[in-house]
Coordinates of C-alpha atoms in Angstrom, one line a residue:
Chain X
X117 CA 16.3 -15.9 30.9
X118 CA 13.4 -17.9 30.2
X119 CA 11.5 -15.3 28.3
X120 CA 14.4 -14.5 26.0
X121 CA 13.8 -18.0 24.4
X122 CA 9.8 -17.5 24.5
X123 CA 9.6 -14.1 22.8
X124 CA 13.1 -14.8 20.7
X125 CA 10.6 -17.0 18.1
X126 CA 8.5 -14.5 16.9
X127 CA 11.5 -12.5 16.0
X128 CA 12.8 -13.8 12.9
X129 CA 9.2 -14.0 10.9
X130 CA 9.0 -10.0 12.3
X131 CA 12.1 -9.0 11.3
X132 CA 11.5 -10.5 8.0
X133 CA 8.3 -8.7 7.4
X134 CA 9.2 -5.8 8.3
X135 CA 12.0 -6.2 5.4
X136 CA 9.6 -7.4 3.2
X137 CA 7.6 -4.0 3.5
X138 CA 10.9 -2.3 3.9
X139 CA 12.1 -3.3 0.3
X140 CA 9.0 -3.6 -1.4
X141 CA 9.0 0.8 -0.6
X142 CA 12.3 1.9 -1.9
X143 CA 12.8 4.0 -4.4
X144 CA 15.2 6.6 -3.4
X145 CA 18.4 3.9 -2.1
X146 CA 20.2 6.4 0.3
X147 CA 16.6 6.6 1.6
X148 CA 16.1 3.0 2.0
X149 CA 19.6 1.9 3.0
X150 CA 19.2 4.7 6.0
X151 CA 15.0 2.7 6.8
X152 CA 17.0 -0.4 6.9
X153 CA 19.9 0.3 8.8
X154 CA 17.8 1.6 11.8
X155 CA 15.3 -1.4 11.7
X156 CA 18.5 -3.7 11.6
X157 CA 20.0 -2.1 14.4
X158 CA 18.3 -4.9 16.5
X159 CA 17.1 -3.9 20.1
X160 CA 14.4 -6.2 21.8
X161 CA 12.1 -5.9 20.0
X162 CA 10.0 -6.2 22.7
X163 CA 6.7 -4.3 21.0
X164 CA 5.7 -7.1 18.3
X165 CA 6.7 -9.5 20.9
X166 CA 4.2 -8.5 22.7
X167 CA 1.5 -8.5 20.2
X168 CA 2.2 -11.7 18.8
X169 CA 2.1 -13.2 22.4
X170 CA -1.1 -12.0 23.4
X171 CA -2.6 -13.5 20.1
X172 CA -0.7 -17.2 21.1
X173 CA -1.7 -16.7 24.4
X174 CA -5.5 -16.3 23.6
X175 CA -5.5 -19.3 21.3
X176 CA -5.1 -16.9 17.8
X177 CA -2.8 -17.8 14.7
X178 CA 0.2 -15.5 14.7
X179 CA 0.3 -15.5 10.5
X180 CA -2.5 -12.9 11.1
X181 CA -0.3 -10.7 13.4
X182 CA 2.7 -10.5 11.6
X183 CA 1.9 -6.6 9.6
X184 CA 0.6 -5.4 12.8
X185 CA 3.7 -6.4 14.5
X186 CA 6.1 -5.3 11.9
X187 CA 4.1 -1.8 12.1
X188 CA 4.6 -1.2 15.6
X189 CA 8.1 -1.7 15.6
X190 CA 8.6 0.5 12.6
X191 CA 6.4 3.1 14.1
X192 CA 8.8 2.8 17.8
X193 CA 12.3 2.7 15.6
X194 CA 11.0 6.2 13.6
X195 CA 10.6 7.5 17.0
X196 CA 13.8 6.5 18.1
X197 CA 15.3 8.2 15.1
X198 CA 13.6 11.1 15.2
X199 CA 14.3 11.4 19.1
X200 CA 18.2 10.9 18.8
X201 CA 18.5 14.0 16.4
X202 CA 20.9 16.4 17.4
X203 CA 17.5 19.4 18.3
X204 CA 16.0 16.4 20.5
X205 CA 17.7 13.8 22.6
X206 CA 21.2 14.5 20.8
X207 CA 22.1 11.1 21.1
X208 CA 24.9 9.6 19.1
X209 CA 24.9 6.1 20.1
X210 CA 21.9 3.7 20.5
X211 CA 22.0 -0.1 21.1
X212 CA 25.7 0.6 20.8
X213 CA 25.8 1.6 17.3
X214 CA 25.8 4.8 15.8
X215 CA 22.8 7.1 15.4
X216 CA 21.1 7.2 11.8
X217 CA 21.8 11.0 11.4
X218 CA 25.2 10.2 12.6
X219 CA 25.6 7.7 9.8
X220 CA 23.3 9.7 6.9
X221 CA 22.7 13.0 8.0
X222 CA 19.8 15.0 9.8
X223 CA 17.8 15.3 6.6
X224 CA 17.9 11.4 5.7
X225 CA 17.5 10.5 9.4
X226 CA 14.2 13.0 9.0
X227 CA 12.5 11.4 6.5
X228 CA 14.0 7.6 7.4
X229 CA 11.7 8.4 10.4
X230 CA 8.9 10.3 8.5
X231 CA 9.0 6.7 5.6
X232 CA 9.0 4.0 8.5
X233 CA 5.5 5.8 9.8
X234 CA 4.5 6.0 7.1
X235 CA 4.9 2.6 6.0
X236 CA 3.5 1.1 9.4
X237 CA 0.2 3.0 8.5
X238 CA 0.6 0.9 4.7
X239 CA 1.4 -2.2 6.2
X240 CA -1.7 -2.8 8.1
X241 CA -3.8 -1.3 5.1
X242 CA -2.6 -3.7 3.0
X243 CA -2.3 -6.7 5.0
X244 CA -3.9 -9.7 3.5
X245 CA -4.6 -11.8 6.8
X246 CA -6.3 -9.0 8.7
X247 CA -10.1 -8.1 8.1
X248 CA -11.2 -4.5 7.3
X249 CA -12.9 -3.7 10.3
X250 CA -9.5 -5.1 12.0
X251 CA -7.2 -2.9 10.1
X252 CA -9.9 0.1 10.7
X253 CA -9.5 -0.4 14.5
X254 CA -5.9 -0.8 14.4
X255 CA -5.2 2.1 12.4
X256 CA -7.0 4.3 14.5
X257 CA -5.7 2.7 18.0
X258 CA -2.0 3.2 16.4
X259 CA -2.8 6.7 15.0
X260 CA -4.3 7.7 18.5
X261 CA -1.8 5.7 20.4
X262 CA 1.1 7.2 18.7
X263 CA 0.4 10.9 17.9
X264 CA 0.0 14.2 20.2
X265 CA -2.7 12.4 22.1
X266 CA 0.3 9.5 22.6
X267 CA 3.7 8.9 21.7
X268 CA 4.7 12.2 20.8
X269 CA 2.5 14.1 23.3
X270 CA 4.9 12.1 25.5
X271 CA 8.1 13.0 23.4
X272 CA 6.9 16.5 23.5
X273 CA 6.3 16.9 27.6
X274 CA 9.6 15.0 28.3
X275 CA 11.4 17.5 26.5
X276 CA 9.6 20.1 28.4
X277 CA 10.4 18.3 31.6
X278 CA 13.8 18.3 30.9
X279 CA 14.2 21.8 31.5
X280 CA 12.6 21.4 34.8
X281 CA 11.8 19.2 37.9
X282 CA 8.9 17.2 37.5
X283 CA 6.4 15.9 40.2
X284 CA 5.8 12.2 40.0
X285 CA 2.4 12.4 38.2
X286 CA 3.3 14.5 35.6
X287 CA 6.5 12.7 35.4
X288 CA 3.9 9.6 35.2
X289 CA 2.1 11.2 32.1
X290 CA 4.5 11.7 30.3
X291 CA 6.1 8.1 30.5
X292 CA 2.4 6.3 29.8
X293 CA 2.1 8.6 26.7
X294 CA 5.4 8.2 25.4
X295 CA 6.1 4.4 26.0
X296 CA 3.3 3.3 27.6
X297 CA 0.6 4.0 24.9
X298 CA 2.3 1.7 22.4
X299 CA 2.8 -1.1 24.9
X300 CA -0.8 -1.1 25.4
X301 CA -1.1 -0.6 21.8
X302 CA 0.7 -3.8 21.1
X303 CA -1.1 -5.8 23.8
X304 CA -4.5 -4.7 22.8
X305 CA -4.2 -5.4 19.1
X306 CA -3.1 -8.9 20.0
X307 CA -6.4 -9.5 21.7
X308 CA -8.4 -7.8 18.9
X309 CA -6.6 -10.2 16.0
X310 CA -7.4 -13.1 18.3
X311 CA -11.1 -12.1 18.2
X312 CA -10.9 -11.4 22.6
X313 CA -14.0 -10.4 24.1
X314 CA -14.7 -6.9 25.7
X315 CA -13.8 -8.2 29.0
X316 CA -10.3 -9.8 27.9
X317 CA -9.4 -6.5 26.2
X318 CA -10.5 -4.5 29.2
X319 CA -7.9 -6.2 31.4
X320 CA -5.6 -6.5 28.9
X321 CA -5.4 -2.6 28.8
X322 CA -5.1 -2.5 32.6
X323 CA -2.3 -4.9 32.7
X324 CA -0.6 -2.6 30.3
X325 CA -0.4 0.0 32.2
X326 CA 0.8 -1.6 35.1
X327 CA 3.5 -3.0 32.8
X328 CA 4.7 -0.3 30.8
X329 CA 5.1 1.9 34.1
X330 CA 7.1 -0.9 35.5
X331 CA 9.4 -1.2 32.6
X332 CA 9.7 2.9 32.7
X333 CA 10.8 2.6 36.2
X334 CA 13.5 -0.1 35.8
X335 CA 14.5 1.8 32.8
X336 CA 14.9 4.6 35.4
X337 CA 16.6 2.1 38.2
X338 CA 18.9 0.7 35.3
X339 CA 19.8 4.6 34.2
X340 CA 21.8 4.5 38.0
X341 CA 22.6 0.7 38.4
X342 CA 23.4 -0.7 34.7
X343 CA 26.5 -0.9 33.1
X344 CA 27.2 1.5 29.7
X345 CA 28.5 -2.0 28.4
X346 CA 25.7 -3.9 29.0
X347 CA 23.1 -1.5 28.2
X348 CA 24.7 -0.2 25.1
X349 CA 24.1 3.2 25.6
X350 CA 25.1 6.0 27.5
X351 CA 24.5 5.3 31.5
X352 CA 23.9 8.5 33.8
X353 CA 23.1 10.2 31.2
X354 CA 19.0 11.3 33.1
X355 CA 21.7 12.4 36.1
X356 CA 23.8 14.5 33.8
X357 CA 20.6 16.6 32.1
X358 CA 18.8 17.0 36.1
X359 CA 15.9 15.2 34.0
X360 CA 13.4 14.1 36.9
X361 CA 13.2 10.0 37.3
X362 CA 11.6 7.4 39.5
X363 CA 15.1 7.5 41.7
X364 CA 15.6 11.1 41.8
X365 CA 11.8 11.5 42.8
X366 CA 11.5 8.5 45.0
X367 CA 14.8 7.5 45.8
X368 CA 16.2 4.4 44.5
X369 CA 14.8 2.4 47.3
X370 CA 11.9 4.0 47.0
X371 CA 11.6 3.8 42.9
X372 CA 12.4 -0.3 43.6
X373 CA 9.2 -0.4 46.1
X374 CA 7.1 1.2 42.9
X375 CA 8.4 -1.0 40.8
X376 CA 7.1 -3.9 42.9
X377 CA 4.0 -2.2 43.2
X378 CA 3.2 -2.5 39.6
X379 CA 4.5 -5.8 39.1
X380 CA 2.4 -7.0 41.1
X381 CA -0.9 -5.5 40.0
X382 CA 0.6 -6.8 36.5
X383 CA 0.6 -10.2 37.5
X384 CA -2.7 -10.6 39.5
X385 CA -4.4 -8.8 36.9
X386 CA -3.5 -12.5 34.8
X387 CA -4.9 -14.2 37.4
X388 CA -8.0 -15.3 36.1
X389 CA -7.1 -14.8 32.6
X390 CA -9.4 -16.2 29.7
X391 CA -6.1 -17.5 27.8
X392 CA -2.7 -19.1 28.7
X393 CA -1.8 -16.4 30.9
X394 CA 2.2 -18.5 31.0
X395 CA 4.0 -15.8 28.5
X396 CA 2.2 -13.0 29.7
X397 CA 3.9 -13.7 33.6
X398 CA 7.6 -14.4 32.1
X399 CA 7.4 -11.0 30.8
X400 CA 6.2 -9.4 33.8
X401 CA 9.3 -11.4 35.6
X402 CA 11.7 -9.9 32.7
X403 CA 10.5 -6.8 32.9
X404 CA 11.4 -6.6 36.7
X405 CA 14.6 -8.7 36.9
X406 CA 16.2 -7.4 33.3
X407 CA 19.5 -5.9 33.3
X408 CA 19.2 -3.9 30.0
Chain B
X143 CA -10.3 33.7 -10.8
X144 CA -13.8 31.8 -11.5
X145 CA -11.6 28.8 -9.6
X146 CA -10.8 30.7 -7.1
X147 CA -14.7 31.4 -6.3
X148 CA -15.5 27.7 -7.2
X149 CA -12.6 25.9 -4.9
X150 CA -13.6 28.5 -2.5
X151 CA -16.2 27.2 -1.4
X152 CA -14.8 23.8 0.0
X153 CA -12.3 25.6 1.9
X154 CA -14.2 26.7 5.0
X155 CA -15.9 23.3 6.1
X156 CA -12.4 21.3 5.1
X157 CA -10.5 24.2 7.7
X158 CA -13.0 23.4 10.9
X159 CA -12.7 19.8 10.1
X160 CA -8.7 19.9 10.6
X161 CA -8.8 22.4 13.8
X162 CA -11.9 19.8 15.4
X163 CA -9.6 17.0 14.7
X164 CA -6.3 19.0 16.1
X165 CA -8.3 20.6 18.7
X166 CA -9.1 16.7 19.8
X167 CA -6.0 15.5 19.9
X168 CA -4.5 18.4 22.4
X169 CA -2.7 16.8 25.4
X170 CA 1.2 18.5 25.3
X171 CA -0.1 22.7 24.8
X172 CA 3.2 24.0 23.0
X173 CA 2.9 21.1 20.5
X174 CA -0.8 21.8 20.0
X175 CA 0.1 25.7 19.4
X176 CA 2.7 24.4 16.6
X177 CA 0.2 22.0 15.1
X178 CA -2.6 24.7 14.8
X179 CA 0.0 27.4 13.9
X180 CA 1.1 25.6 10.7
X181 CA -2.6 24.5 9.9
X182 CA -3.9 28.1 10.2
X183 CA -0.6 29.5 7.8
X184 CA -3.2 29.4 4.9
X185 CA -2.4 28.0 1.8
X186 CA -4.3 27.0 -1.6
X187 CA -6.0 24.1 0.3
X188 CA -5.7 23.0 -3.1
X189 CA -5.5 19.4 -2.4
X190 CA -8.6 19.0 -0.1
X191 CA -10.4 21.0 -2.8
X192 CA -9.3 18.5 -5.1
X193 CA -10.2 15.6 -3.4
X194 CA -14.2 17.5 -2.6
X195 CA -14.7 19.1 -6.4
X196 CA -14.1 15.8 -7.4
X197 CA -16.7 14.3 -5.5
X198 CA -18.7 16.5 -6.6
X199 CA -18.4 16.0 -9.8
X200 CA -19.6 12.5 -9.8
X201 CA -22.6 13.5 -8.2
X202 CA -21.2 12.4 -4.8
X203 CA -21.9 13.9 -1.2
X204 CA -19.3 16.1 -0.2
X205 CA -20.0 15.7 3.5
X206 CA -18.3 12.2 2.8
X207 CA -15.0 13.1 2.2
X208 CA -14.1 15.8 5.1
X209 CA -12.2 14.1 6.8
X210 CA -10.2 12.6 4.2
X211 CA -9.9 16.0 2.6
X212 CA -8.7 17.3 6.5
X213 CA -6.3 14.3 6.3
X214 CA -4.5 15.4 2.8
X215 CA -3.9 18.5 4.0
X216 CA -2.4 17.6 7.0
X217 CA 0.0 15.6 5.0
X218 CA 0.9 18.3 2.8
X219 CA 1.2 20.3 6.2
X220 CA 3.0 18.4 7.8
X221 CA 5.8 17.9 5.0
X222 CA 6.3 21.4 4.3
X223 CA 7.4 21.5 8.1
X224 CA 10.0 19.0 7.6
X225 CA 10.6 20.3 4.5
X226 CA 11.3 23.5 6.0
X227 CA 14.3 22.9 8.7
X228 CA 17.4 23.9 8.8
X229 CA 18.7 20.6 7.8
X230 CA 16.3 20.4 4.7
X231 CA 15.4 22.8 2.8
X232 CA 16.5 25.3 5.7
X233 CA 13.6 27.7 4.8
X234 CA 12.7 31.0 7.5
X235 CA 10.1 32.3 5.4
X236 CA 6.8 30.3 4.0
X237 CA 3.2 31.8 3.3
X238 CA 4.5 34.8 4.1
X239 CA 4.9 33.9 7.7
X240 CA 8.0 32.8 9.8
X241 CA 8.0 28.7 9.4
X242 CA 7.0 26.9 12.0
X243 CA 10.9 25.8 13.3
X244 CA 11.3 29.8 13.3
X245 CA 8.4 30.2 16.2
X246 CA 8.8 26.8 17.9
X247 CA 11.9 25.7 17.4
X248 CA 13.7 22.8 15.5
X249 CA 12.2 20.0 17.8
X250 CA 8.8 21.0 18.6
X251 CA 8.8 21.5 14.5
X252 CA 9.6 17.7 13.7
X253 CA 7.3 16.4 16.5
X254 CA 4.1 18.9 14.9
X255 CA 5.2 17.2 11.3
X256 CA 5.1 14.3 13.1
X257 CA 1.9 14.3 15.1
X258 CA 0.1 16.0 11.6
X259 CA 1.1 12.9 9.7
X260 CA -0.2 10.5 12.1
X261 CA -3.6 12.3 13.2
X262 CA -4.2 12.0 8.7
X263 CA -4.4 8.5 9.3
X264 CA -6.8 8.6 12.6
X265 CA -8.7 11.3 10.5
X266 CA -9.7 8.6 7.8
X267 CA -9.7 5.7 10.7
X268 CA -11.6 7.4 13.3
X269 CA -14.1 9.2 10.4
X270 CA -18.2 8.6 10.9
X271 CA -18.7 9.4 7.0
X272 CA -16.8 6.5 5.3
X273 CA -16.9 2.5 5.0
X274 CA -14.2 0.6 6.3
X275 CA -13.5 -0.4 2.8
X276 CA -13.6 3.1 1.9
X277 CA -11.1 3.9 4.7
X278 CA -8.9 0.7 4.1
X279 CA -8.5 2.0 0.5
X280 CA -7.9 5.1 1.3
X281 CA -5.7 4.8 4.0
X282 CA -3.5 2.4 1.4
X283 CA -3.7 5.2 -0.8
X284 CA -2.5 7.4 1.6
X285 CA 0.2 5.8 3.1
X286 CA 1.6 4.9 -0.3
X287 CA 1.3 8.2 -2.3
X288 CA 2.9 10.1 0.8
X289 CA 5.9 7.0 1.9
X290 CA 8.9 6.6 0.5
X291 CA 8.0 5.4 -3.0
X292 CA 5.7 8.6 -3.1
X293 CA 6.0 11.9 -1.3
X294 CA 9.1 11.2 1.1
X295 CA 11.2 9.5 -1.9
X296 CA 10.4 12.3 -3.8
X297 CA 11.9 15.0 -1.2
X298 CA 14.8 12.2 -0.7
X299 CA 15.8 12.4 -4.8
X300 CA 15.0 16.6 -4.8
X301 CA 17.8 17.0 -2.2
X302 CA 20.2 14.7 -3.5
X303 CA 19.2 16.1 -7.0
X304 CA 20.2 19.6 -5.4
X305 CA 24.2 18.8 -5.5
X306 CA 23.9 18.1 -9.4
X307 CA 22.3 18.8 -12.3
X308 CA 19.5 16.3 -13.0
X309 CA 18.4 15.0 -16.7
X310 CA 14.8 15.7 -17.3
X311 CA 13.9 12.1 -17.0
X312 CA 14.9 12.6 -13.3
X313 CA 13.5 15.8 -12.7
X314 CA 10.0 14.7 -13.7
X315 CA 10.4 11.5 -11.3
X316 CA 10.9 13.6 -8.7
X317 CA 8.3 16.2 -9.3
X318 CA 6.1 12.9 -10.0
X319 CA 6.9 11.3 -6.8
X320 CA 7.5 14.7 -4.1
X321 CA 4.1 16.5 -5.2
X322 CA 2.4 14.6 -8.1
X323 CA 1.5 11.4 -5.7
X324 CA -0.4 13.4 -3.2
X325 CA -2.2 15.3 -6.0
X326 CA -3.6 12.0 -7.8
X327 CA -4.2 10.8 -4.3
X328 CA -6.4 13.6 -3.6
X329 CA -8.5 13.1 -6.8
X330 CA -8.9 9.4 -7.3
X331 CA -9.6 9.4 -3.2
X332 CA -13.0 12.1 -4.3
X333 CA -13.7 9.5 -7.4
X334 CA -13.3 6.5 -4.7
X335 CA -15.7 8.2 -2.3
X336 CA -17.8 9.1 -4.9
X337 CA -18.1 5.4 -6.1
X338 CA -17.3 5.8 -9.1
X339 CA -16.2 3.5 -11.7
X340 CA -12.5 1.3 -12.3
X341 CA -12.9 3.3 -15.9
X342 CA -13.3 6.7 -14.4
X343 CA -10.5 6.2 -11.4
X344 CA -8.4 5.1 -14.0
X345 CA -9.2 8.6 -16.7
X346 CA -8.6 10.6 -13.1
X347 CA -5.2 9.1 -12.4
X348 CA -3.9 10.1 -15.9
X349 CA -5.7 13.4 -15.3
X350 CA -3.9 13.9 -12.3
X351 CA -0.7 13.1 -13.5
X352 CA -0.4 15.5 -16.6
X353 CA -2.1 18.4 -14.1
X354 CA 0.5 17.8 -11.7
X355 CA 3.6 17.8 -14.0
X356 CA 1.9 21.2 -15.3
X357 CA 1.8 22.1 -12.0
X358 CA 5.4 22.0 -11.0
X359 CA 6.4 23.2 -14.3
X360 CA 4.3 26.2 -13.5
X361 CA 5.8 26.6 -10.1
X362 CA 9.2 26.2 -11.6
X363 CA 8.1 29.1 -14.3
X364 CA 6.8 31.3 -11.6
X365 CA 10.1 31.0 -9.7
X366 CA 11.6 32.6 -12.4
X367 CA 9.4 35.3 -13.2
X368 CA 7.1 35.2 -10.0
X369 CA 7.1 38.7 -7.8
X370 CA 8.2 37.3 -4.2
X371 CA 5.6 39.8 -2.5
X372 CA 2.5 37.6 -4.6
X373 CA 3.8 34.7 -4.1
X374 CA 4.7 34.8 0.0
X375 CA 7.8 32.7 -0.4
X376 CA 11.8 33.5 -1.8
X377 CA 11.9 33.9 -5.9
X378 CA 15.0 32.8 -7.4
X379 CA 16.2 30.2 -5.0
X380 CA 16.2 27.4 -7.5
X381 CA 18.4 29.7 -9.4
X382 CA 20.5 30.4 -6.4
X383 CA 20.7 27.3 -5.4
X384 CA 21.9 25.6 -8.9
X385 CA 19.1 23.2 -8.6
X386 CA 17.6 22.0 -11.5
X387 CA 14.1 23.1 -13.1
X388 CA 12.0 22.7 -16.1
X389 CA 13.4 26.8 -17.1
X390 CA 16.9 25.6 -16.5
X391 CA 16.7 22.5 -18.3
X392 CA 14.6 23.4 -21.3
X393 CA 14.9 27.5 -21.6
X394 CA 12.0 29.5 -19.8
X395 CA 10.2 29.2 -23.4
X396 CA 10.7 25.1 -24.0
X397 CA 9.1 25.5 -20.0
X398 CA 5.9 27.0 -21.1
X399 CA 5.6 24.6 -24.4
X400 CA 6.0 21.2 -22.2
X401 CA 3.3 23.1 -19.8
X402 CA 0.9 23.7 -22.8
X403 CA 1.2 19.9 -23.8
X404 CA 0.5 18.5 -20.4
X405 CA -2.7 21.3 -20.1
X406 CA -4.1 20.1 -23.0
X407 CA -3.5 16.2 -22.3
X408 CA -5.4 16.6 -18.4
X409 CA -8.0 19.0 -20.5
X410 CA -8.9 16.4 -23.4
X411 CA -8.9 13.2 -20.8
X412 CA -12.0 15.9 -19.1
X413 CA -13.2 15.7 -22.9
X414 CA -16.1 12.7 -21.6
X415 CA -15.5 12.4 -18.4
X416 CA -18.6 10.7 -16.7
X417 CA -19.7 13.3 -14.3
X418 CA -19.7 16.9 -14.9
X419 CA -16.5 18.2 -15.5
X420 CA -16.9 21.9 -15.4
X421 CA -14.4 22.1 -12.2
X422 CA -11.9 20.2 -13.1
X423 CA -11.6 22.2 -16.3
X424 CA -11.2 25.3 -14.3
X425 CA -8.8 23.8 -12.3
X426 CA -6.4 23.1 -15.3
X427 CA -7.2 26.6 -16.4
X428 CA -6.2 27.5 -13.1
X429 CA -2.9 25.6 -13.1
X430 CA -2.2 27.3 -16.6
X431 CA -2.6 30.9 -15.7
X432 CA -2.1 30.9 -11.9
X433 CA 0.0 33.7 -10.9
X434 CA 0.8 32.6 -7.2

């Protein structure tokens, strides 16, 4: 797919940075080796992506990007670490590899997670491309974006849900805190390193949302339809817990009309916008036509 | 104590800074309780203290440094959670109250650890009081003194450090790392708020680091002879546990002479220190005698 290739460049210099932060923190090797094992572990890396996107496609220099992308990812791969442990999610298997507690143990896993976000907070602090005031407002969008008020408010209320069936807006909530909030996190520091006006940002958060409910839903609609080898990780597994989803809500027919919805609010909302709106609408297409 | 009545004093405005900036970040309520519940166990406060008689000190406005002060201590919070679980230090019993994995459970315990250590940073981001330099350094600082080459490498070496018998040399790197980081973090963060000079940030950093080697040797002494109903938490794990300490490694009396040394370097670095050093003096008397 076309966007592969067009968000596939600006992961090599991420991944690199992020090793570059990566090793220049260790001290403790089990420690490190366990930071670095989960940040390997690949996956789309779909959050930097993102950021780095938005600056190209408002004209910026992605150099100035490149701590602020490696941040978000480590601050998404903690989560992910600190979700799969045995008292959350339980997961033993993600992008078809073993867990890190499975590897290093709950404790390492622990502070693996606790180090990368951490060191995401560090990165953009000492960043030598971004301006103070930048790193001030992206530390606190981050922080906000990522904590109780975010990420793992989100984290938190799915759990909850889990127990029980959820109606569609609090079933909504939870997904814009836990994945949407660091989607729009990723968009909206793109625009503010590329210097965007008010207006820019504005719609750029609003395009967000649309977009990171989207991808929730086909993450939902791919839980039913995908294939455990494709995906590379467990498939039914929402069925199996009675967790509430798009398709057990809406029906799948119905969850594949929502996801439309969105999508297209996505892509008018890049209608008129003030940059080279191009890699902005492949994403919107991959995010509704993916198959992992 | 004299200290007691003089650290006192910064306790109550640092304690309705935390809960307004906890209190704000409310979405998910069970999370929220956890958050509060931990924040409210008490404790010395001794590291937002730190960070405000320091400030002081130098002539400085205290006002300034709330919110960095709120931020330390949810840091220190927010590790002793972590610290706590079952898979880490597996601890039921902290303050004198059950620990917060007890009351919430395992999960909701790693997400309030979590959300703590992120709403630090949006603490010092989001504060009215500081300049973004001021928050740029001290959100490096921060994020440094607590990652994995500070606080979190520190816990990583004390539980590998558990299985065997450490040499001195190690045992003080990990003391250094797990508590001494955030303690010279706390300090040169007052003398950074304060404005003061390279000379005097420098002084504080050795000050800090003999004061918290004394520290730990103290908290290793009081292990041994504490009285578990003074001190609110298990006496003689370390001894149970086979772990090793400054009492095990250098005889209960070699303990208290390495103590005396590093209370008389921290006190002669006060000798002319630029601002008034009447705290900090007390402090290190404090340290000496504590009995809790």
């Amino acid at each position: 797919m076309e966007i592969a290739k067009t968000l596939g460049k600006y992961i090599p210099p991420v991944e690199q940075r992020i090793m570059e932060w990566i090793d220049g923190a260790a001290v403790a090797e089990t420690l490190h080796k366990s930071m670095r094992y989960s940040m390997e572990a690949g996956g789309k890396r779909m959050r930097p992506s993102l950021l780095l996107a938005t600056i190209e496609s408002l004209g910026g220099n992605i150099d100035k990007g490149l701590d602020a992308a490696a941040a978000i990812e480590m601050v998404h791969t903690y989560s992910l670490i600190h979700d799969d442990l045995p008292s959350m999610d339980n997961d033993s298997l993600r992008r078809g590899k073993p867990t890190n507690h499975v590897v290093f143990g709950e404790a390492t896993a622990i502070l693996a997670g606790d180090a990368l976000l951490t060191l995401a907070f560090q990165a953009i602090a000492h960043s030598t491309t971004l301006t103070n005031q930048q790193k001030v407002h992206l530390i606190g969008d981050l922080s906000s974006h990522a904590g109780s008020k975010g990420m793992v408010g989100g984290q938190m209320l799915d759990m909850e849900g889990e127990k029980q069936s959820l109606p569609l807006e609090k079933l909504q909530q939870v997904h814009e805190l836990k994945t949407g909030k660091l989607l729009t996190f990723s968009i909206v520091a793109g625009a503010k390193i590329a210097e965007a006006s008010e207006d820019t940002i504005k719609k750029l958060e609003n395009f967000s949302y649309h977009l990171g409910i989207a991808f929730q839903i086909k993450d939902d609609i791919l839980d039913v339809e995908g294939l455990e080898e494709v995906i590379g990780k467990s498939v039914g597994k929402d069925q199996s817990t009675e967790k509430s989803t798009y398709p057990s809500l809406l029906t799948l027919q119905g969850a594949k009309q929502k996801l439309q919805f969105h999508i297209r609010q996505a892509a008018e909302l890049l209608e008129d916008y003030s940059g080279d709106n191009q890699v902005l609408l492949q994403l919107v297409e991959w995010v509704e036509k993916r198959d992992r």
